[in-house]
XYZ file of C-alpha atoms in Angstrom:
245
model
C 196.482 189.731 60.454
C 196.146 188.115 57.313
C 199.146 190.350 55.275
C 201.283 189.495 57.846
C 203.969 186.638 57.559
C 204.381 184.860 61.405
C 208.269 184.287 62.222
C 209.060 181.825 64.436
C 207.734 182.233 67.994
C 211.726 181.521 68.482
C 212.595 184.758 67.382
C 210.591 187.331 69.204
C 210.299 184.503 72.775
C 212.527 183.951 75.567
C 213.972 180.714 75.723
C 212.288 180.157 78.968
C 208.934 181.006 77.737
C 209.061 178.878 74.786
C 210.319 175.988 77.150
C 207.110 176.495 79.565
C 205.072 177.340 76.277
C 206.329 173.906 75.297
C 205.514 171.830 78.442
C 201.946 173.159 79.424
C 198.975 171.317 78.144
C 195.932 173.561 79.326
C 195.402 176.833 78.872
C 193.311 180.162 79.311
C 192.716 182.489 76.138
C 190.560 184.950 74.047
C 190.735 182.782 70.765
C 191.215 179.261 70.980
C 191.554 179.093 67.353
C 194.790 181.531 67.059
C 195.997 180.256 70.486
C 196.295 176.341 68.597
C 197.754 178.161 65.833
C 200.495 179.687 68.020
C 201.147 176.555 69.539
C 201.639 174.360 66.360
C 204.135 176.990 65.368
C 205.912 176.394 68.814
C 205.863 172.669 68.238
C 207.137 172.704 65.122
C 210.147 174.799 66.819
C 210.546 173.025 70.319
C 207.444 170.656 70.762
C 204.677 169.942 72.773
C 204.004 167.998 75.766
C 200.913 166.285 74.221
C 199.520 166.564 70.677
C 197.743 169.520 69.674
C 194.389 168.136 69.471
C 195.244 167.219 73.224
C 195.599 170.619 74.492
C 192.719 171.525 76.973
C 191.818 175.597 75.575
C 189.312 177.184 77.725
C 188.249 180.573 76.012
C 187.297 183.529 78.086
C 183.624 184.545 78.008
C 183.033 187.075 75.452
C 182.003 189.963 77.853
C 185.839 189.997 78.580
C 186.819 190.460 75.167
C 183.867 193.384 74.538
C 184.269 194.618 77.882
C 187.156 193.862 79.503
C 187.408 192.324 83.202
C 190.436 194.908 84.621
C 186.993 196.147 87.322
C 186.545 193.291 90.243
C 182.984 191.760 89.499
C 181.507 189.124 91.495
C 180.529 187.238 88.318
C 183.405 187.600 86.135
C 186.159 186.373 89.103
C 183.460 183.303 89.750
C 183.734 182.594 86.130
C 187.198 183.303 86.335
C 187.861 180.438 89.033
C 185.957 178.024 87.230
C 188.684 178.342 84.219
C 191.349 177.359 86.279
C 189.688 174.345 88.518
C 192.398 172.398 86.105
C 194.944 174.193 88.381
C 193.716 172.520 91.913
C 194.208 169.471 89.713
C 198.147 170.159 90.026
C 197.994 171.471 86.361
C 199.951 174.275 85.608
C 197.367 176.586 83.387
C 198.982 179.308 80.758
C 197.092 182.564 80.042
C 197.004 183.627 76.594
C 196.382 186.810 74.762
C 195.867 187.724 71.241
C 198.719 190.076 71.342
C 201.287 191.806 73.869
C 200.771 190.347 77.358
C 197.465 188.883 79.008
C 195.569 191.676 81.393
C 197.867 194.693 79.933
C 195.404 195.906 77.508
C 193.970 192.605 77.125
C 191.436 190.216 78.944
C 193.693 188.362 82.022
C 193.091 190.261 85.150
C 190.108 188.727 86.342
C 192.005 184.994 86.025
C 194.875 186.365 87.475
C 192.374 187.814 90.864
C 190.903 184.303 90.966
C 194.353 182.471 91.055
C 195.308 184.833 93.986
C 192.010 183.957 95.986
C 192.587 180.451 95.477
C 195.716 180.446 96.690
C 197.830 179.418 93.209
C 201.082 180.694 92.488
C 201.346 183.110 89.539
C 204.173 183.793 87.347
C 204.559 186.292 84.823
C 206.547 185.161 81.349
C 208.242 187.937 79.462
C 207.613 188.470 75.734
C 206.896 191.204 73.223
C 204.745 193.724 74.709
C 204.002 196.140 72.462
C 203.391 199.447 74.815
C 206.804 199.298 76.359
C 208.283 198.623 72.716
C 206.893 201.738 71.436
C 207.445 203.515 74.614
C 211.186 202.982 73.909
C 211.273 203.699 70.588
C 209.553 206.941 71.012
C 211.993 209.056 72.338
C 209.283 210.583 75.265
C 209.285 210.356 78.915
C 209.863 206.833 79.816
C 209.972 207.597 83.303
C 206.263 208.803 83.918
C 203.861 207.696 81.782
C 199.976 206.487 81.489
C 198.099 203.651 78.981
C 194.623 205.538 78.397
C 192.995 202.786 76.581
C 191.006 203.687 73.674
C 189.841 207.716 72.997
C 186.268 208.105 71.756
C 185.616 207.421 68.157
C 182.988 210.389 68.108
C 184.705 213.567 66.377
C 184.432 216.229 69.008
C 184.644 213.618 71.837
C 187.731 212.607 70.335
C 189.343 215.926 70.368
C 187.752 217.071 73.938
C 189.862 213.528 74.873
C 193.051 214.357 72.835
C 193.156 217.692 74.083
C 192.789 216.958 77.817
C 195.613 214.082 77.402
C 198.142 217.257 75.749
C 197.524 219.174 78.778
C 198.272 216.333 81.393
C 201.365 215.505 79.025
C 202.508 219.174 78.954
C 201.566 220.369 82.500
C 203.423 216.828 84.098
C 205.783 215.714 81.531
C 203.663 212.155 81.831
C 203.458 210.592 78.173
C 200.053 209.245 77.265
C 199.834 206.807 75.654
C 196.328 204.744 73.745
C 195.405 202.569 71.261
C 192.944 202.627 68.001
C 191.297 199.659 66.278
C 193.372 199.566 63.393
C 190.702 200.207 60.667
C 190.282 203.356 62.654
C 194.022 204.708 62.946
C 194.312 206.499 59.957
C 191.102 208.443 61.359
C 192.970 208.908 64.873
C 196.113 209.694 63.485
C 194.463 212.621 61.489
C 192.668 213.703 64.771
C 195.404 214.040 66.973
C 197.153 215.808 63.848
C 194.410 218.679 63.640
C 193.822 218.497 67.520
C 197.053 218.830 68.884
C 199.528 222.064 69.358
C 202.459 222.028 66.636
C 204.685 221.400 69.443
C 203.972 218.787 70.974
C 205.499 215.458 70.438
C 203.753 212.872 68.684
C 205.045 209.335 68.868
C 202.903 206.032 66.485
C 204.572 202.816 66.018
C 203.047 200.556 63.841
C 203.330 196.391 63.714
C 205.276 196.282 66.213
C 207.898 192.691 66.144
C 206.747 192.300 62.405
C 208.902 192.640 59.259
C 207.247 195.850 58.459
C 207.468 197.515 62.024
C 208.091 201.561 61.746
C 208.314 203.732 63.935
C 208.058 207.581 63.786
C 208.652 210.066 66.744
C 208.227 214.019 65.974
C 206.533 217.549 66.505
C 202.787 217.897 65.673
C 204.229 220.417 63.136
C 206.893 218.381 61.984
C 204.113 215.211 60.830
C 201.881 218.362 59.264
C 204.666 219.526 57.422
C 206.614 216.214 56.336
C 203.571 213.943 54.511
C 206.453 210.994 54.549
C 206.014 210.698 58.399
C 202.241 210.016 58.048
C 202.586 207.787 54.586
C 205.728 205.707 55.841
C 203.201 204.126 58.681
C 201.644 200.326 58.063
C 198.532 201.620 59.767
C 196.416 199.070 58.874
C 198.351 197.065 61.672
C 198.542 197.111 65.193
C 199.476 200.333 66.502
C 200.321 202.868 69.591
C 200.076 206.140 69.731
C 202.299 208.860 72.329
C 202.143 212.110 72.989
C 204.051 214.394 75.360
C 206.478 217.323 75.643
């Protein structure tokens, strides 16, 4: 985002990512511009293994990004294989995502399906991912929990969704856990405020690995009651929401 100020991909990547980050030259993503923008800040902190204008960024067809490609289609996982012909070339291909980890919320799965049915070896590289960092942080059930996605953005739909997610958490103990657009978090925020039962837990953490990352954990009643809760939240930035018991 554009308030935000990057730190160095040093700082919030393993050292072994940012040495494979450092040695690939093609790669899979949603935005080839931010992906070269990622990787000039890793060369200015490691290098790369050929200049920047050398790097070979395939971008994944836009019906991933609107849609998503988690559900096996016979087009997408075609489309999918075509990316990575680079691969049967005995390059090693990286898959990129705008945020957190490739086909966890994001675009990925259907390149990571094709590399299985053509045989290539795929390895995972650890890095920020935002669910599990606000999962921690939250103080609720770590042990069972679900990712929901999105809720609907329509106002009763919304609440029909919030409410049925409040009775899964309560009846199993399972947090839930989704994700707003963050133009629209203030809006969900409120939602899940007038939606929810005063005691249940309500979890949002906000820019999650940036300087201004907050995180706030309490009862429904406890956010109603305390406005700081609500007003000490950058939610103009990335953010996750959890509720549960």
């Amino acid at each position: 985002m554009a308030q935000d100020t990057p730190m160095p991909p040093g700082e919030w990547l393993p050292a072994e990512t940012m040495a494979v980050t450092s040695r690939l030259t093609h790669w899979i993503t949603e935005n080839a511009k931010s992906t070269r923008a990622f990787l000039k800040r890793v060369e200015a902190v490691s290098g790369l293994a050929a200049p920047l204008q050398a790097q070979q960024i395939a971008e994944l067809p836009r019906a991933a990004h609107k849609k998503g490609d988690h559900a096996p289609q016979a087009g997408n996982d075609a489309e999918a294989q075509a990316l990575l012909a680079p691969a049967l070339l005995g390059h090693d291909v990286g898959l990129v995502s705008e945020a957190g980890m490739p086909a966890i919320a994001d675009p990925g799965s259907s390149i990571v399906r094709a590399a299985h049915a053509m045989g290539l070896r795929v390895v995972p590289l650890t890095g920020p991912i935002s669910l599990m960092l606000a999962l921690a942080a939250s103080g609720l059930n770590g042990q069972n929990f679900a990712f929901v996605g999105y809720v609907p953005q329509e106002t009763t739909e919304r609440a029909k969704r919030l409410r049925e997610l409040e009775a899964v958490a309560l009846k199993t103990g399972q947090t839930q856990m989704f994700i707003e657009t963050p133009y629209r978090n203030v809006a969900l925020l409120q939602a899940a405020l007038q939606t929810l039962h005063p005691h249940t837990r309500l979890a949002v953490c906000s820019a999650l690995t940036l300087p201004q990352q907050v995180c706030r954990s309490g009862l429904v009643g406890e956010w109603k009651r305390d406005k700081r809760l609500q007003e000490s939240l950058p939610l103009d930035a990335p953010s996750v929401f959890l509720l549960g018991r």
